[in-house]
Short mmCIF file of C-alpha atoms in Angstrom, two decimals:
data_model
loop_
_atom_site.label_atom_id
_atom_site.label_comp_id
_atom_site.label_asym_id
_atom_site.label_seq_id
_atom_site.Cartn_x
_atom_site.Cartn_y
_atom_site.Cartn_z
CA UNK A 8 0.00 0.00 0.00
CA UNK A 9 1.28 3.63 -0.92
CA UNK A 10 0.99 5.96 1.63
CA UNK A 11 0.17 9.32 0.62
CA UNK A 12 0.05 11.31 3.66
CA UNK A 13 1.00 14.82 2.97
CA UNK A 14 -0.52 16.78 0.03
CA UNK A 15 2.27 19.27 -0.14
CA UNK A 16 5.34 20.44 2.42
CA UNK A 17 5.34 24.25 3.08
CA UNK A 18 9.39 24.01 3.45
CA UNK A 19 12.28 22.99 5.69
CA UNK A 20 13.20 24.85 8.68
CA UNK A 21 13.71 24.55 12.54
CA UNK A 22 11.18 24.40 15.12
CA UNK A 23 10.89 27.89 16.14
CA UNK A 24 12.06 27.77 20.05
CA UNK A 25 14.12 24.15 18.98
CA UNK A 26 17.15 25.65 16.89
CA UNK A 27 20.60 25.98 17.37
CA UNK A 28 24.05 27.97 15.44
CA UNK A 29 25.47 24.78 14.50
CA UNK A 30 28.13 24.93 12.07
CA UNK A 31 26.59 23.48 8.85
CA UNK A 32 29.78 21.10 8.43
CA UNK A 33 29.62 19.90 11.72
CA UNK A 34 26.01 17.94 12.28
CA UNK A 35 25.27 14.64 12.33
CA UNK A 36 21.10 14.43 10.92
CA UNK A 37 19.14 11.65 12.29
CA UNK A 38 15.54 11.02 10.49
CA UNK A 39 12.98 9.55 12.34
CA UNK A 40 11.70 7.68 9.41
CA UNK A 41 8.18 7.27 8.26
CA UNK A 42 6.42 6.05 5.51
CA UNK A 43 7.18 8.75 2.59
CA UNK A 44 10.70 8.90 1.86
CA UNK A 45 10.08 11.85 -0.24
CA UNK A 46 10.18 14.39 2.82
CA UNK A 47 13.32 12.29 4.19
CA UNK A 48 14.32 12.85 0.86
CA UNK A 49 13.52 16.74 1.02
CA UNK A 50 15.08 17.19 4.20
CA UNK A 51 18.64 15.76 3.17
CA UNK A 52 18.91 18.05 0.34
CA UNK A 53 17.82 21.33 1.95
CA UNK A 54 20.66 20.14 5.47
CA UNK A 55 22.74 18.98 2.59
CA UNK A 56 25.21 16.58 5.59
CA UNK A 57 28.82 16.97 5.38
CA UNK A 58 29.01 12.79 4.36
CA UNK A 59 26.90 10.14 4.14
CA UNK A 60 28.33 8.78 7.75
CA UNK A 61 26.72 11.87 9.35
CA UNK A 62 23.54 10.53 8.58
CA UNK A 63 21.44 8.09 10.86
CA UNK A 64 18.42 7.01 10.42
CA UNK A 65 15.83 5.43 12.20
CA UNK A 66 12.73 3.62 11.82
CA UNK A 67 10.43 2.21 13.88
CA UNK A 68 10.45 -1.87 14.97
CA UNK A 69 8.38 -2.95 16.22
CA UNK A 70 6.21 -1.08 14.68
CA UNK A 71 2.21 0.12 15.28
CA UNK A 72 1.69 -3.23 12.87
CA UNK A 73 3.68 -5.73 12.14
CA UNK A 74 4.59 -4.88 8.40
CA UNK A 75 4.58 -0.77 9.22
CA UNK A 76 8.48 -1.67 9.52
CA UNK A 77 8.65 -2.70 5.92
CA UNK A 78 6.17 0.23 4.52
CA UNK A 79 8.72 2.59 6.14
CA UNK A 80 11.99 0.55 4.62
CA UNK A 81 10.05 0.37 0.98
CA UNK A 82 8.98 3.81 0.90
CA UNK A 83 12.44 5.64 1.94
CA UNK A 84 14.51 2.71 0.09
CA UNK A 85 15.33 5.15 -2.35
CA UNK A 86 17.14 8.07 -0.23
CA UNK A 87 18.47 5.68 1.78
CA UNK A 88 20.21 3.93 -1.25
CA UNK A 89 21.21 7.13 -2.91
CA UNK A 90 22.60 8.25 0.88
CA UNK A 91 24.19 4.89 1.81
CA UNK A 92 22.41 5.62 5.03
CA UNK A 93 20.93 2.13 4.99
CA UNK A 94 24.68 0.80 6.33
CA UNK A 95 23.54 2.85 9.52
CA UNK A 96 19.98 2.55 9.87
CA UNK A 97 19.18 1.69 13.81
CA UNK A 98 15.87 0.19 14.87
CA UNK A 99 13.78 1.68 18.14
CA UNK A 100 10.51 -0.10 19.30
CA UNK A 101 8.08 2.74 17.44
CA UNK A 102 5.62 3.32 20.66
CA UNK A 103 8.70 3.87 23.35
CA UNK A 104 9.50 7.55 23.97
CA UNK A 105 12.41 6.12 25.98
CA UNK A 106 14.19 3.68 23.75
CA UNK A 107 14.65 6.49 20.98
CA UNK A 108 15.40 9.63 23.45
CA UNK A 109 18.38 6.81 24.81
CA UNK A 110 19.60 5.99 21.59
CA UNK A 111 19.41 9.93 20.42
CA UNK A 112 21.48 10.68 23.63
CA UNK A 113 24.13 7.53 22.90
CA UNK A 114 24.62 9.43 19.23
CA UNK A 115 24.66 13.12 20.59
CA UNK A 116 27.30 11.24 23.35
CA UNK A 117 29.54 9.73 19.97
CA UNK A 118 28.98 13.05 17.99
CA UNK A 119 28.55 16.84 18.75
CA UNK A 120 25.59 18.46 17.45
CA UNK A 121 22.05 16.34 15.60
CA UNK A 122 19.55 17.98 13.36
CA UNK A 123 16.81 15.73 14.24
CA UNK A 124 13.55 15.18 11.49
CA UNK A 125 11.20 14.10 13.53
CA UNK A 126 8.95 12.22 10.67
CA UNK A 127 8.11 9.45 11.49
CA UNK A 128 6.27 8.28 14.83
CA UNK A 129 4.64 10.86 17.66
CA UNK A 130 6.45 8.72 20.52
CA UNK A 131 9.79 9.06 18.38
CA UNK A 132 9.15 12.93 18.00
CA UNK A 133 8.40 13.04 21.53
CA UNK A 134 11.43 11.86 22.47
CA UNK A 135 13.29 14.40 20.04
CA UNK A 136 11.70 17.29 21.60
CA UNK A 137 12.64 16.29 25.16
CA UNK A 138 16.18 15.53 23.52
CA UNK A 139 16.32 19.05 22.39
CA UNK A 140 15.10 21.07 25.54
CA UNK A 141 17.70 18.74 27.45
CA UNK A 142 20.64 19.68 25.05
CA UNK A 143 19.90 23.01 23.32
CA UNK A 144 23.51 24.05 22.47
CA UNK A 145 23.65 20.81 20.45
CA UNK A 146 20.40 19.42 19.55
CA UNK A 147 18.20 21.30 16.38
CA UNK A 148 14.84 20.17 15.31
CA UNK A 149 14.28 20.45 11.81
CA UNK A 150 11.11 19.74 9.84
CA UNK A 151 9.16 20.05 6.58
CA UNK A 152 5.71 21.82 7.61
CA UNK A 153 3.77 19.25 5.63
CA UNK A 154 0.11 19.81 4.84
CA UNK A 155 -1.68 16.77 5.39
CA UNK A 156 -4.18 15.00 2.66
CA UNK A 157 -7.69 14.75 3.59
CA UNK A 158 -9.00 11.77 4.95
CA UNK A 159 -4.96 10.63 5.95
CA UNK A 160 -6.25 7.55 8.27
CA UNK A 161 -9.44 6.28 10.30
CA UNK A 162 -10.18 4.37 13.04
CA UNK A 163 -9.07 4.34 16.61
CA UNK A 164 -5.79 2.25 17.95
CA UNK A 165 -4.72 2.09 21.57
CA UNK A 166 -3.67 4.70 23.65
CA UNK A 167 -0.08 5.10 25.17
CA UNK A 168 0.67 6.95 28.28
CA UNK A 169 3.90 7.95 29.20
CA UNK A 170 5.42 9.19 32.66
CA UNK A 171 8.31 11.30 31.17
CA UNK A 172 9.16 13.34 33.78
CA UNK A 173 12.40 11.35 34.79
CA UNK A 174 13.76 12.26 31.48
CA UNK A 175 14.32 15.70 31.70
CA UNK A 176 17.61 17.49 33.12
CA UNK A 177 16.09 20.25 34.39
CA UNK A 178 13.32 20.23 36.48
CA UNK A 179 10.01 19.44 35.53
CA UNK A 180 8.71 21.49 33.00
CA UNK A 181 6.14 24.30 33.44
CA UNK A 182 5.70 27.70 31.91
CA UNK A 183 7.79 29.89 34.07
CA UNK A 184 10.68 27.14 34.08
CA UNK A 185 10.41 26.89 29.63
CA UNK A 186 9.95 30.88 29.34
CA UNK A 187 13.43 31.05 31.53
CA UNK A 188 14.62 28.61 29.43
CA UNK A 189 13.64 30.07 26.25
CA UNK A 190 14.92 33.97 27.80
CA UNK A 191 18.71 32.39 28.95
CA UNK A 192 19.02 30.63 25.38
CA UNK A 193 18.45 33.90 23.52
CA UNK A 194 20.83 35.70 25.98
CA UNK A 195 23.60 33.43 25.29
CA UNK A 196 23.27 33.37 21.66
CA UNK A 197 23.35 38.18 21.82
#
């Protein structure tokens, strides 16, 4: 089945409040893959990484359903030919916020600075976003805007429930404690 989930991507940027200076030469990008490899595709060309080694991708296994694995593989097989990135894609159980944000940390840990795409899963981009606020010197989150297709999915699928607080450095978050956050970040970069 072809997955046509996006009608048309607005364009790649940051997050606003989830980017960083980061030398363009010195980023390793990790895609959080989902179905359409086009806007993995997109991505890549607009970061434009340094090598193919700088680029890591990840998909989802086990995924939602069992073949959601291979739907992901089939429909970013090209980029990750053209990329070589296949010699480095990692697998993450698709519904665990912790098993990516670990793995994301082990690569920031081995590298410097990520621009993560978070594409593919919610739990995955969860973990991204937490990734970020924890490391904002060195973590960017970059993504395509895309406009979604009417009538994307149906039906209903369980519900997952996550106690995250444990992952963050700083304390738990709350307005006045991302606000400071977000006013000592734009102090250090003036």
């Amino acid at each position: 089945e072809f997955y046509n989930l996006s009608s048309h991507i607005k364009g790649v940027s940051p997050v606003n409040g989830f980017h960083t200076l980061i030398d363009s030469n010195e980023f390793t990008f990790v895609p959080l893959l989902g179905f359409e490899g086009a806007r993995f595709n997109l991505i890549n060309n607009t970061l434009e990484p340094s090598s193919k080694e700088s680029i890591i991708p990840i998909v989802g296994l086990p995924g939602f359903e069992p073949w959601y694995v291979f739907e992901t593989i089939r429909g970013n097989r090209q980029i990750l030919k053209i990329t070589d990135s296949y010699q480095r894609l990692d697998y993450i159980p698709s519904d665990c916020v912790f098993s990516c944000y670990y793995k994301l940390e082990e690569i920031l840990n081995s590298r410097k600075y990520l621009k993560v795409a978070p594409i593919g899963t919610k739990p995955h981009a969860v973990a991204a976003f937490i990734l970020a606020l924890n490391y904002p010197e060195n973590v960017e989150i970059v993504y395509d805007h895309p406009i979604r297709t009417s009538k994307r999915t149906d039906g209903v699928s369980k519900v997952h429930v996550y106690d995250i607080k444990h992952l963050f450095k700083y304390k738990s978050p709350n307005i006045d404690n991302l606000n400071d956050r977000r006013r000592a970040r734009m102090e250090r970069r003036t």
